Amino acid sequence: MRALLALLVCVAAGCGGGSTIAVGSKNFTEQLVLGELVAQTIEAAGLPVERRPGLGGTFVCDTALRAGQLDVYVEYTGTALTAILKEQPDADPGRVLARVREAYAAAGLTWTAPLGFDDTFAMVVRADAPVQTLGEAVAQAPGWRAAFGYEFQQRPDGYPALARVYGLAFKEVRTMDLGLLYRALTERQVDVVAGNATDGLIASLGLRVLTDDRRAFPPYEAVPVVRKAALARWPALAAALARLDGVLTADEMRRLNAAVDADHRDVAGVVREFRAAHPQTSS
């Protein structure tokens, strides 16, 4: 919270142009891991880094990047397309990436190479749920209590997309902090929650993801987004970020998330261990 408040004050004041590369992240586990991975990889190239983790949601990070208070953070293609650009979802990953690259370039922002995995939204239920797909869940939804994070509930690619594509209408919808969703589900306070496909707690808690059989959610490839001004100021930055090209599979991302959330390990230590097994991030 202190980091977020400091950043917002700085954005409002128009400060910037520091002597380090500001690496940010949103405020959930995967983003903390990815932010640290980007930071360590840049440092391995001999460049100075300032970490600004857990800043908030999509719009806080996007605003900070455009204002020059962040130099790089990892965004998801479907999020950029629908939440930032306010465009209709597209199921084709290549088209989505090309579109966000084009639109962001006009703002002086560069989408680098994808990290290698797609972290789509996931509707998660307990193992004893009587359905396997979102289509099958339509009949159950009037008796179910759902819990969503604020962004998922508000964003056009989140709950509104589910309502539009499936006609899902729940008995009750609660807005919760992301860190409380799976606890509420396992304790049977709710019947379904909106998570992410690479969440580490899904497997460790014995939960299941309902198949998005009508493809309501667009692709969400994870990609570092960097300011062109930072690339110009730090000539070695582009090569450092290129080392992350395709470095992560969905299974690997899930394991890293589980190491933090289920095993309660330190984010920096988890990332160092991952990088040791992937020399491309250090060479």
PDB file of C-alpha atoms in Angstrom:
ATOM      1  CA  MET A   1       0.000   0.000   0.000  1.00  0.00           C
ATOM      2  CA  ARG A   2       2.848   2.405   0.804  1.00  0.00           C
ATOM      3  CA  ALA A   3       4.449   1.671  -2.557  1.00  0.00           C
ATOM      4  CA  LEU A   4       1.140   2.325  -4.318  1.00  0.00           C
ATOM      5  CA  LEU A   5       0.548   5.621  -2.506  1.00  0.00           C
ATOM      6  CA  ALA A   6       4.084   6.788  -3.200  1.00  0.00           C
ATOM      7  CA  LEU A   7       3.717   5.925  -6.855  1.00  0.00           C
ATOM      8  CA  LEU A   8       0.391   7.756  -7.192  1.00  0.00           C
ATOM      9  CA  VAL A   9       1.872  10.864  -5.548  1.00  0.00           C
ATOM     10  CA  CYS A  10       4.804  10.666  -7.920  1.00  0.00           C
ATOM     11  CA  VAL A  11       2.536  10.285 -10.953  1.00  0.00           C
ATOM     12  CA  ALA A  12       0.457  13.276  -9.851  1.00  0.00           C
ATOM     13  CA  ALA A  13       3.594  15.364  -9.379  1.00  0.00           C
ATOM     14  CA  GLY A  14       4.972  14.367 -12.764  1.00  0.00           C
ATOM     15  CA  CYS A  15       8.274  13.135 -11.385  1.00  0.00           C
ATOM     16  CA  GLY A  16      10.362  10.638 -13.280  1.00  0.00           C
ATOM     17  CA  GLY A  17      13.579  10.148 -15.210  1.00  0.00           C
ATOM     18  CA  GLY A  18      15.440   8.350 -12.446  1.00  0.00           C
ATOM     19  CA  SER A  19      18.800   6.645 -12.691  1.00  0.00           C
ATOM     20  CA  THR A  20      17.338   3.136 -12.439  1.00  0.00           C
ATOM     21  CA  ILE A  21      14.968   0.998 -14.468  1.00  0.00           C
ATOM     22  CA  ALA A  22      11.640   0.893 -12.617  1.00  0.00           C
ATOM     23  CA  VAL A  23      10.128  -2.594 -12.775  1.00  0.00           C
ATOM     24  CA  GLY A  24       6.557  -2.887 -11.541  1.00  0.00           C
ATOM     25  CA  SER A  25       3.879  -5.508 -11.027  1.00  0.00           C
ATOM     26  CA  LYS A  26       0.244  -5.857 -10.098  1.00  0.00           C
ATOM     27  CA  ASN A  27      -0.812  -7.065  -6.669  1.00  0.00           C
ATOM     28  CA  PHE A  28      -1.155 -10.840  -6.994  1.00  0.00           C
ATOM     29  CA  THR A  29       1.312 -13.676  -6.709  1.00  0.00           C
ATOM     30  CA  GLU A  30       1.961 -14.369 -10.382  1.00  0.00           C
ATOM     31  CA  GLN A  31       2.646 -10.709 -11.036  1.00  0.00           C
ATOM     32  CA  LEU A  32       5.033 -10.504  -8.088  1.00  0.00           C
ATOM     33  CA  VAL A  33       6.907 -13.519  -9.468  1.00  0.00           C
ATOM     34  CA  LEU A  34       7.017 -12.123 -12.998  1.00  0.00           C
ATOM     35  CA  GLY A  35       8.089  -8.688 -11.812  1.00  0.00           C
ATOM     36  CA  GLU A  36      10.937 -10.237  -9.868  1.00  0.00           C
ATOM     37  CA  LEU A  37      11.903 -12.396 -12.854  1.00  0.00           C
ATOM     38  CA  VAL A  38      12.097  -9.311 -15.062  1.00  0.00           C
ATOM     39  CA  ALA A  39      14.052  -7.405 -12.410  1.00  0.00           C
ATOM     40  CA  GLN A  40      16.611 -10.163 -11.825  1.00  0.00           C
ATOM     41  CA  THR A  41      17.086 -10.717 -15.551  1.00  0.00           C
ATOM     42  CA  ILE A  42      17.735  -7.020 -16.121  1.00  0.00           C
ATOM     43  CA  GLU A  43      20.156  -6.926 -13.192  1.00  0.00           C
ATOM     44  CA  ALA A  44      22.003  -9.915 -14.645  1.00  0.00           C
ATOM     45  CA  ALA A  45      22.733  -7.725 -17.665  1.00  0.00           C
ATOM     46  CA  GLY A  46      24.470  -5.236 -15.387  1.00  0.00           C
ATOM     47  CA  LEU A  47      21.674  -2.681 -15.389  1.00  0.00           C
ATOM     48  CA  PRO A  48      20.334  -0.872 -12.276  1.00  0.00           C
ATOM     49  CA  VAL A  49      16.811  -1.771 -11.192  1.00  0.00           C
ATOM     50  CA  GLU A  50      14.252  -0.273  -8.847  1.00  0.00           C
ATOM     51  CA  ARG A  51      11.505  -2.699  -7.831  1.00  0.00           C
ATOM     52  CA  ARG A  52       7.944  -1.426  -7.488  1.00  0.00           C
ATOM     53  CA  PRO A  53       5.922  -4.581  -6.779  1.00  0.00           C
ATOM     54  CA  GLY A  54       2.261  -4.975  -5.887  1.00  0.00           C
ATOM     55  CA  LEU A  55       1.156  -1.582  -7.164  1.00  0.00           C
ATOM     56  CA  GLY A  56      -2.494  -2.492  -7.646  1.00  0.00           C
ATOM     57  CA  GLY A  57      -4.525  -3.585 -10.628  1.00  0.00           C
ATOM     58  CA  THR A  58      -4.227  -3.183 -14.372  1.00  0.00           C
ATOM     59  CA  PHE A  59      -5.166   0.472 -14.568  1.00  0.00           C
ATOM     60  CA  VAL A  60      -2.695   1.592 -11.895  1.00  0.00           C
ATOM     61  CA  CYS A  61       0.198  -0.138 -13.656  1.00  0.00           C
ATOM     62  CA  ASP A  62      -0.866   1.058 -17.094  1.00  0.00           C
ATOM     63  CA  THR A  63      -1.204   4.655 -15.886  1.00  0.00           C
ATOM     64  CA  ALA A  64       2.192   4.503 -14.199  1.00  0.00           C
ATOM     65  CA  LEU A  65       3.851   3.104 -17.325  1.00  0.00           C
ATOM     66  CA  ARG A  66       2.357   5.767 -19.572  1.00  0.00           C
ATOM     67  CA  ALA A  67       3.320   8.487 -17.083  1.00  0.00           C
ATOM     68  CA  GLY A  68       6.924   7.285 -16.999  1.00  0.00           C
ATOM     69  CA  GLN A  69       6.839   6.147 -13.369  1.00  0.00           C
ATOM     70  CA  LEU A  70       7.360   2.557 -14.473  1.00  0.00           C
ATOM     71  CA  ASP A  71       9.684   1.490 -17.252  1.00  0.00           C
ATOM     72  CA  VAL A  72       8.472  -2.082 -17.628  1.00  0.00           C
ATOM     73  CA  TYR A  73       5.905  -4.512 -16.261  1.00  0.00           C
ATOM     74  CA  VAL A  74       4.280  -7.708 -17.499  1.00  0.00           C
ATOM     75  CA  GLU A  75       0.818  -7.339 -19.024  1.00  0.00           C
ATOM     76  CA  TYR A  76      -1.555  -9.855 -20.590  1.00  0.00           C
ATOM     77  CA  THR A  77      -2.661  -9.480 -24.197  1.00  0.00           C
ATOM     78  CA  GLY A  78      -6.374 -10.044 -23.609  1.00  0.00           C
ATOM     79  CA  THR A  79      -6.353  -7.608 -20.702  1.00  0.00           C
ATOM     80  CA  ALA A  80      -4.754  -4.914 -22.829  1.00  0.00           C
ATOM     81  CA  LEU A  81      -7.170  -5.497 -25.693  1.00  0.00           C
ATOM     82  CA  THR A  82     -10.387  -5.407 -23.705  1.00  0.00           C
ATOM     83  CA  ALA A  83      -9.675  -3.475 -20.505  1.00  0.00           C
ATOM     84  CA  ILE A  84      -7.208  -0.853 -21.753  1.00  0.00           C
ATOM     85  CA  LEU A  85      -8.069  -0.472 -25.438  1.00  0.00           C
ATOM     86  CA  LYS A  86     -11.787  -1.184 -24.854  1.00  0.00           C
ATOM     87  CA  GLU A  87     -11.980  -3.411 -27.926  1.00  0.00           C
ATOM     88  CA  GLN A  88     -13.980  -6.575 -28.472  1.00  0.00           C
ATOM     89  CA  PRO A  89     -12.419  -9.929 -27.501  1.00  0.00           C
ATOM     90  CA  ASP A  90     -10.652 -11.924 -30.200  1.00  0.00           C
ATOM     91  CA  ALA A  91      -9.895 -15.643 -29.856  1.00  0.00           C
ATOM     92  CA  ASP A  92      -6.789 -15.543 -32.083  1.00  0.00           C
ATOM     93  CA  PRO A  93      -3.578 -15.021 -30.023  1.00  0.00           C
ATOM     94  CA  GLY A  94      -1.561 -13.724 -32.972  1.00  0.00           C
ATOM     95  CA  ARG A  95      -4.126 -11.110 -33.932  1.00  0.00           C
ATOM     96  CA  VAL A  96      -4.499  -9.947 -30.337  1.00  0.00           C
ATOM     97  CA  LEU A  97      -0.746  -9.523 -29.866  1.00  0.00           C
ATOM     98  CA  ALA A  98      -0.389  -7.703 -33.189  1.00  0.00           C
ATOM     99  CA  ARG A  99      -3.252  -5.356 -32.320  1.00  0.00           C
ATOM    100  CA  VAL A 100      -1.977  -4.390 -28.868  1.00  0.00           C
ATOM    101  CA  ARG A 101       1.537  -3.921 -30.243  1.00  0.00           C
ATOM    102  CA  GLU A 102       0.209  -1.527 -32.851  1.00  0.00           C
ATOM    103  CA  ALA A 103      -1.958   0.456 -30.449  1.00  0.00           C
ATOM    104  CA  TYR A 104       0.667   0.720 -27.699  1.00  0.00           C
ATOM    105  CA  ALA A 105       3.416   1.743 -30.135  1.00  0.00           C
ATOM    106  CA  ALA A 106       1.561   4.990 -30.759  1.00  0.00           C
ATOM    107  CA  ALA A 107       1.928   5.739 -27.037  1.00  0.00           C
ATOM    108  CA  GLY A 108       5.668   5.033 -27.022  1.00  0.00           C
ATOM    109  CA  LEU A 109       5.314   1.560 -25.530  1.00  0.00           C
ATOM    110  CA  THR A 110       6.783  -1.699 -26.840  1.00  0.00           C
ATOM    111  CA  TRP A 111       5.429  -5.211 -26.319  1.00  0.00           C
ATOM    112  CA  THR A 112       8.438  -7.535 -26.293  1.00  0.00           C
ATOM    113  CA  ALA A 113       8.353 -11.306 -26.938  1.00  0.00           C
ATOM    114  CA  PRO A 114       5.744 -13.382 -25.013  1.00  0.00           C
ATOM    115  CA  LEU A 115       7.043 -15.204 -21.954  1.00  0.00           C
ATOM    116  CA  GLY A 116       5.540 -18.443 -23.256  1.00  0.00           C
ATOM    117  CA  PHE A 117       2.259 -19.043 -21.409  1.00  0.00           C
ATOM    118  CA  ASP A 118      -1.372 -17.970 -21.534  1.00  0.00           C
ATOM    119  CA  ASP A 119      -2.982 -17.116 -18.201  1.00  0.00           C
ATOM    120  CA  THR A 120      -6.658 -16.971 -19.037  1.00  0.00           C
ATOM    121  CA  PHE A 121      -9.385 -16.301 -16.505  1.00  0.00           C
ATOM    122  CA  ALA A 122     -10.594 -19.504 -14.855  1.00  0.00           C
ATOM    123  CA  MET A 123     -13.877 -20.244 -13.128  1.00  0.00           C
ATOM    124  CA  VAL A 124     -12.881 -22.499 -10.253  1.00  0.00           C
ATOM    125  CA  VAL A 125     -15.087 -24.887  -8.264  1.00  0.00           C
ATOM    126  CA  ARG A 126     -14.624 -27.572  -5.629  1.00  0.00           C
ATOM    127  CA  ALA A 127     -13.942 -31.130  -6.767  1.00  0.00           C
ATOM    128  CA  ASP A 128     -17.485 -32.184  -5.853  1.00  0.00           C
ATOM    129  CA  ALA A 129     -19.156 -29.694  -8.193  1.00  0.00           C
ATOM    130  CA  PRO A 130     -21.628 -31.562 -10.449  1.00  0.00           C
ATOM    131  CA  VAL A 131     -20.459 -29.922 -13.715  1.00  0.00           C
ATOM    132  CA  GLN A 132     -17.338 -29.881 -15.889  1.00  0.00           C
ATOM    133  CA  THR A 133     -17.935 -26.915 -18.210  1.00  0.00           C
ATOM    134  CA  LEU A 134     -19.268 -23.389 -18.007  1.00  0.00           C
ATOM    135  CA  GLY A 135     -22.045 -24.372 -20.370  1.00  0.00           C
ATOM    136  CA  GLU A 136     -23.184 -27.034 -17.911  1.00  0.00           C
ATOM    137  CA  ALA A 137     -22.894 -24.523 -15.049  1.00  0.00           C
ATOM    138  CA  VAL A 138     -25.659 -22.337 -16.471  1.00  0.00           C
ATOM    139  CA  ALA A 139     -28.336 -24.555 -14.931  1.00  0.00           C
ATOM    140  CA  GLN A 140     -26.557 -24.581 -11.549  1.00  0.00           C
ATOM    141  CA  ALA A 141     -25.752 -20.870 -11.387  1.00  0.00           C
ATOM    142  CA  PRO A 142     -29.103 -19.656  -9.956  1.00  0.00           C
ATOM    143  CA  GLY A 143     -28.361 -21.655  -6.811  1.00  0.00           C
ATOM    144  CA  TRP A 144     -24.642 -20.797  -6.584  1.00  0.00           C
ATOM    145  CA  ARG A 145     -22.865 -18.077  -4.643  1.00  0.00           C
ATOM    146  CA  ALA A 146     -19.982 -16.588  -6.640  1.00  0.00           C
ATOM    147  CA  ALA A 147     -16.984 -14.535  -5.496  1.00  0.00           C
ATOM    148  CA  PHE A 148     -14.938 -12.307  -7.802  1.00  0.00           C
ATOM    149  CA  GLY A 149     -12.151  -9.788  -7.506  1.00  0.00           C
ATOM    150  CA  TYR A 150     -13.140  -6.217  -8.293  1.00  0.00           C
ATOM    151  CA  GLU A 151     -11.414  -6.161 -11.690  1.00  0.00           C
ATOM    152  CA  PHE A 152     -13.038  -9.375 -12.876  1.00  0.00           C
ATOM    153  CA  GLN A 153     -16.454  -8.128 -11.847  1.00  0.00           C
ATOM    154  CA  GLN A 154     -16.038  -4.835 -13.692  1.00  0.00           C
ATOM    155  CA  ARG A 155     -13.912  -5.582 -16.730  1.00  0.00           C
ATOM    156  CA  PRO A 156     -15.687  -6.322 -20.033  1.00  0.00           C
ATOM    157  CA  ASP A 157     -13.599  -9.478 -20.500  1.00  0.00           C
ATOM    158  CA  GLY A 158     -14.543 -10.736 -17.032  1.00  0.00           C
ATOM    159  CA  TYR A 159     -17.985 -11.291 -15.554  1.00  0.00           C
ATOM    160  CA  PRO A 160     -19.730  -9.216 -18.244  1.00  0.00           C
ATOM    161  CA  ALA A 161     -18.263 -11.586 -20.853  1.00  0.00           C
ATOM    162  CA  LEU A 162     -19.557 -14.609 -18.942  1.00  0.00           C
ATOM    163  CA  ALA A 163     -23.005 -13.067 -18.652  1.00  0.00           C
ATOM    164  CA  ARG A 164     -23.044 -12.204 -22.339  1.00  0.00           C
ATOM    165  CA  VAL A 165     -21.746 -15.501 -23.736  1.00  0.00           C
ATOM    166  CA  TYR A 166     -23.338 -17.952 -21.281  1.00  0.00           C
ATOM    167  CA  GLY A 167     -26.172 -16.003 -19.713  1.00  0.00           C
ATOM    168  CA  LEU A 168     -24.804 -16.937 -16.280  1.00  0.00           C
ATOM    169  CA  ALA A 169     -26.815 -15.442 -13.415  1.00  0.00           C
ATOM    170  CA  PHE A 170     -25.771 -16.386  -9.874  1.00  0.00           C
ATOM    171  CA  LYS A 171     -27.800 -16.417  -6.678  1.00  0.00           C
ATOM    172  CA  GLU A 172     -25.267 -14.046  -5.134  1.00  0.00           C
ATOM    173  CA  VAL A 173     -22.072 -12.344  -6.299  1.00  0.00           C
ATOM    174  CA  ARG A 174     -19.569 -11.194  -3.690  1.00  0.00           C
ATOM    175  CA  THR A 175     -16.620  -8.900  -4.342  1.00  0.00           C
ATOM    176  CA  MET A 176     -13.520 -10.131  -2.489  1.00  0.00           C
ATOM    177  CA  ASP A 177      -9.820  -9.484  -2.211  1.00  0.00           C
ATOM    178  CA  LEU A 178      -8.019 -11.868  -4.552  1.00  0.00           C
ATOM    179  CA  GLY A 179      -6.164 -13.478  -1.659  1.00  0.00           C
ATOM    180  CA  LEU A 180      -9.416 -14.572  -0.014  1.00  0.00           C
ATOM    181  CA  LEU A 181     -11.150 -16.214  -2.965  1.00  0.00           C
ATOM    182  CA  TYR A 182      -9.837 -19.769  -2.647  1.00  0.00           C
ATOM    183  CA  ARG A 183     -10.237 -19.785   1.107  1.00  0.00           C
ATOM    184  CA  ALA A 184     -13.876 -18.794   0.712  1.00  0.00           C
ATOM    185  CA  LEU A 185     -14.342 -21.584  -1.829  1.00  0.00           C
ATOM    186  CA  THR A 186     -12.708 -24.333   0.234  1.00  0.00           C
ATOM    187  CA  GLU A 187     -14.622 -23.232   3.343  1.00  0.00           C
ATOM    188  CA  ARG A 188     -17.864 -23.440   1.342  1.00  0.00           C
ATOM    189  CA  GLN A 189     -18.713 -19.798   1.837  1.00  0.00           C
ATOM    190  CA  VAL A 190     -19.133 -19.622  -1.948  1.00  0.00           C
ATOM    191  CA  ASP A 191     -19.539 -22.164  -4.741  1.00  0.00           C
ATOM    192  CA  VAL A 192     -17.464 -20.703  -7.573  1.00  0.00           C
ATOM    193  CA  VAL A 193     -14.696 -18.113  -7.831  1.00  0.00           C
ATOM    194  CA  ALA A 194     -12.899 -16.356 -10.658  1.00  0.00           C
ATOM    195  CA  GLY A 195      -9.212 -17.206 -10.631  1.00  0.00           C
ATOM    196  CA  ASN A 196      -6.507 -17.628 -13.227  1.00  0.00           C
ATOM    197  CA  ALA A 197      -5.496 -20.754 -15.102  1.00  0.00           C
ATOM    198  CA  THR A 198      -1.964 -20.689 -13.667  1.00  0.00           C
ATOM    199  CA  ASP A 199      -2.925 -20.198 -10.017  1.00  0.00           C
ATOM    200  CA  GLY A 200      -0.813 -22.549  -7.930  1.00  0.00           C
ATOM    201  CA  LEU A 201      -3.475 -23.154  -5.297  1.00  0.00           C
ATOM    202  CA  ILE A 202      -5.939 -24.800  -7.676  1.00  0.00           C
ATOM    203  CA  ALA A 203      -4.146 -28.150  -7.681  1.00  0.00           C
ATOM    204  CA  SER A 204      -2.818 -27.969  -4.130  1.00  0.00           C
ATOM    205  CA  LEU A 205      -6.322 -27.391  -2.731  1.00  0.00           C
ATOM    206  CA  GLY A 206      -7.917 -30.067  -4.905  1.00  0.00           C
ATOM    207  CA  LEU A 207     -10.038 -27.613  -6.885  1.00  0.00           C
ATOM    208  CA  ARG A 208     -11.136 -27.763 -10.532  1.00  0.00           C
ATOM    209  CA  VAL A 209     -11.354 -25.310 -13.425  1.00  0.00           C
ATOM    210  CA  LEU A 210     -14.560 -25.331 -15.466  1.00  0.00           C
ATOM    211  CA  THR A 211     -13.863 -25.588 -19.187  1.00  0.00           C
ATOM    212  CA  ASP A 212     -14.683 -22.410 -21.119  1.00  0.00           C
ATOM    213  CA  ASP A 213     -16.487 -24.402 -23.813  1.00  0.00           C
ATOM    214  CA  ARG A 214     -17.876 -21.335 -25.602  1.00  0.00           C
ATOM    215  CA  ARG A 215     -14.596 -19.380 -25.425  1.00  0.00           C
ATOM    216  CA  ALA A 216     -15.870 -16.353 -23.562  1.00  0.00           C
ATOM    217  CA  PHE A 217     -12.363 -15.341 -22.539  1.00  0.00           C
ATOM    218  CA  PRO A 218      -9.761 -14.042 -25.014  1.00  0.00           C
ATOM    219  CA  PRO A 219      -6.102 -15.200 -24.984  1.00  0.00           C
ATOM    220  CA  TYR A 220      -3.994 -13.754 -22.177  1.00  0.00           C
ATOM    221  CA  GLU A 221      -0.372 -14.191 -23.208  1.00  0.00           C
ATOM    222  CA  ALA A 222       2.004 -12.718 -20.635  1.00  0.00           C
ATOM    223  CA  VAL A 223       4.366 -10.188 -22.229  1.00  0.00           C
ATOM    224  CA  PRO A 224       6.723  -7.541 -20.807  1.00  0.00           C
ATOM    225  CA  VAL A 225       5.689  -4.034 -21.898  1.00  0.00           C
ATOM    226  CA  VAL A 226       8.463  -1.447 -21.862  1.00  0.00           C
ATOM    227  CA  ARG A 227       8.735   2.266 -22.530  1.00  0.00           C
ATOM    228  CA  LYS A 228      10.579   3.120 -25.747  1.00  0.00           C
ATOM    229  CA  ALA A 229      12.283   5.932 -23.851  1.00  0.00           C
ATOM    230  CA  ALA A 230      13.765   3.373 -21.453  1.00  0.00           C
ATOM    231  CA  LEU A 231      14.994   1.234 -24.351  1.00  0.00           C
ATOM    232  CA  ALA A 232      16.688   4.307 -25.827  1.00  0.00           C
ATOM    233  CA  ARG A 233      18.235   5.327 -22.515  1.00  0.00           C
ATOM    234  CA  TRP A 234      19.474   1.833 -21.653  1.00  0.00           C
ATOM    235  CA  PRO A 235      20.766   0.186 -24.866  1.00  0.00           C
ATOM    236  CA  ALA A 236      21.292  -3.189 -23.165  1.00  0.00           C
ATOM    237  CA  LEU A 237      17.693  -3.370 -21.918  1.00  0.00           C
ATOM    238  CA  ALA A 238      16.184  -4.803 -25.105  1.00  0.00           C
ATOM    239  CA  ALA A 239      18.660  -7.687 -25.155  1.00  0.00           C
ATOM    240  CA  ALA A 240      18.032  -8.386 -21.468  1.00  0.00           C
ATOM    241  CA  LEU A 241      14.272  -8.617 -21.999  1.00  0.00           C
ATOM    242  CA  ALA A 242      14.783 -10.772 -25.089  1.00  0.00           C
ATOM    243  CA  ARG A 243      16.280 -13.438 -22.815  1.00  0.00           C
ATOM    244  CA  LEU A 244      12.776 -14.011 -21.438  1.00  0.00           C
ATOM    245  CA  ASP A 245      11.367 -15.009 -24.828  1.00  0.00           C
ATOM    246  CA  GLY A 246       9.381 -18.240 -24.317  1.00  0.00           C
ATOM    247  CA  VAL A 247      11.071 -18.962 -20.997  1.00  0.00           C
ATOM    248  CA  LEU A 248       7.925 -20.068 -19.139  1.00  0.00           C
ATOM    249  CA  THR A 249       5.299 -22.731 -19.817  1.00  0.00           C
ATOM    250  CA  ALA A 250       1.914 -22.677 -18.109  1.00  0.00           C
ATOM    251  CA  ASP A 251       2.949 -25.652 -15.979  1.00  0.00           C
ATOM    252  CA  GLU A 252       6.137 -23.895 -14.895  1.00  0.00           C
ATOM    253  CA  MET A 253       4.233 -20.741 -14.024  1.00  0.00           C
ATOM    254  CA  ARG A 254       1.785 -22.809 -12.006  1.00  0.00           C
ATOM    255  CA  ARG A 255       4.669 -24.404 -10.089  1.00  0.00           C
ATOM    256  CA  LEU A 256       6.241 -21.034  -9.326  1.00  0.00           C
ATOM    257  CA  ASN A 257       2.921 -19.692  -8.069  1.00  0.00           C
ATOM    258  CA  ALA A 258       2.445 -22.785  -5.911  1.00  0.00           C
ATOM    259  CA  ALA A 259       5.930 -22.409  -4.446  1.00  0.00           C
ATOM    260  CA  VAL A 260       4.910 -18.978  -3.152  1.00  0.00           C
ATOM    261  CA  ASP A 261       1.257 -19.552  -2.263  1.00  0.00           C
ATOM    262  CA  ALA A 262       1.231 -23.173  -1.116  1.00  0.00           C
ATOM    263  CA  ASP A 263       4.807 -23.623   0.116  1.00  0.00           C
ATOM    264  CA  HIS A 264       5.117 -20.061   1.445  1.00  0.00           C
ATOM    265  CA  ARG A 265       8.524 -19.514  -0.102  1.00  0.00           C
ATOM    266  CA  ASP A 266      10.162 -16.154  -0.740  1.00  0.00           C
ATOM    267  CA  VAL A 267       9.441 -14.736  -4.204  1.00  0.00           C
ATOM    268  CA  ALA A 268      13.026 -13.676  -4.865  1.00  0.00           C
ATOM    269  CA  GLY A 269      14.362 -17.088  -3.861  1.00  0.00           C
ATOM    270  CA  VAL A 270      11.855 -18.906  -6.060  1.00  0.00           C
ATOM    271  CA  VAL A 271      12.861 -16.758  -9.025  1.00  0.00           C
ATOM    272  CA  ARG A 272      16.600 -17.248  -8.398  1.00  0.00           C
ATOM    273  CA  GLU A 273      16.071 -21.000  -8.375  1.00  0.00           C
ATOM    274  CA  PHE A 274      14.108 -20.844 -11.611  1.00  0.00           C
ATOM    275  CA  ARG A 275      16.761 -18.734 -13.294  1.00  0.00           C
ATOM    276  CA  ALA A 276      19.483 -21.126 -12.220  1.00  0.00           C
ATOM    277  CA  ALA A 277      17.659 -23.829 -14.170  1.00  0.00           C
ATOM    278  CA  HIS A 278      17.190 -21.500 -17.175  1.00  0.00           C
ATOM    279  CA  PRO A 279      20.617 -20.069 -18.057  1.00  0.00           C
ATOM    280  CA  GLN A 280      19.188 -17.975 -20.893  1.00  0.00           C
ATOM    281  CA  THR A 281      18.004 -15.467 -18.289  1.00  0.00           C
ATOM    282  CA  SER A 282      21.569 -14.836 -17.173  1.00  0.00           C
ATOM    283  CA  SER A 283      23.738 -15.175 -20.265  1.00  0.00           C
TER     284      SER A 283
END
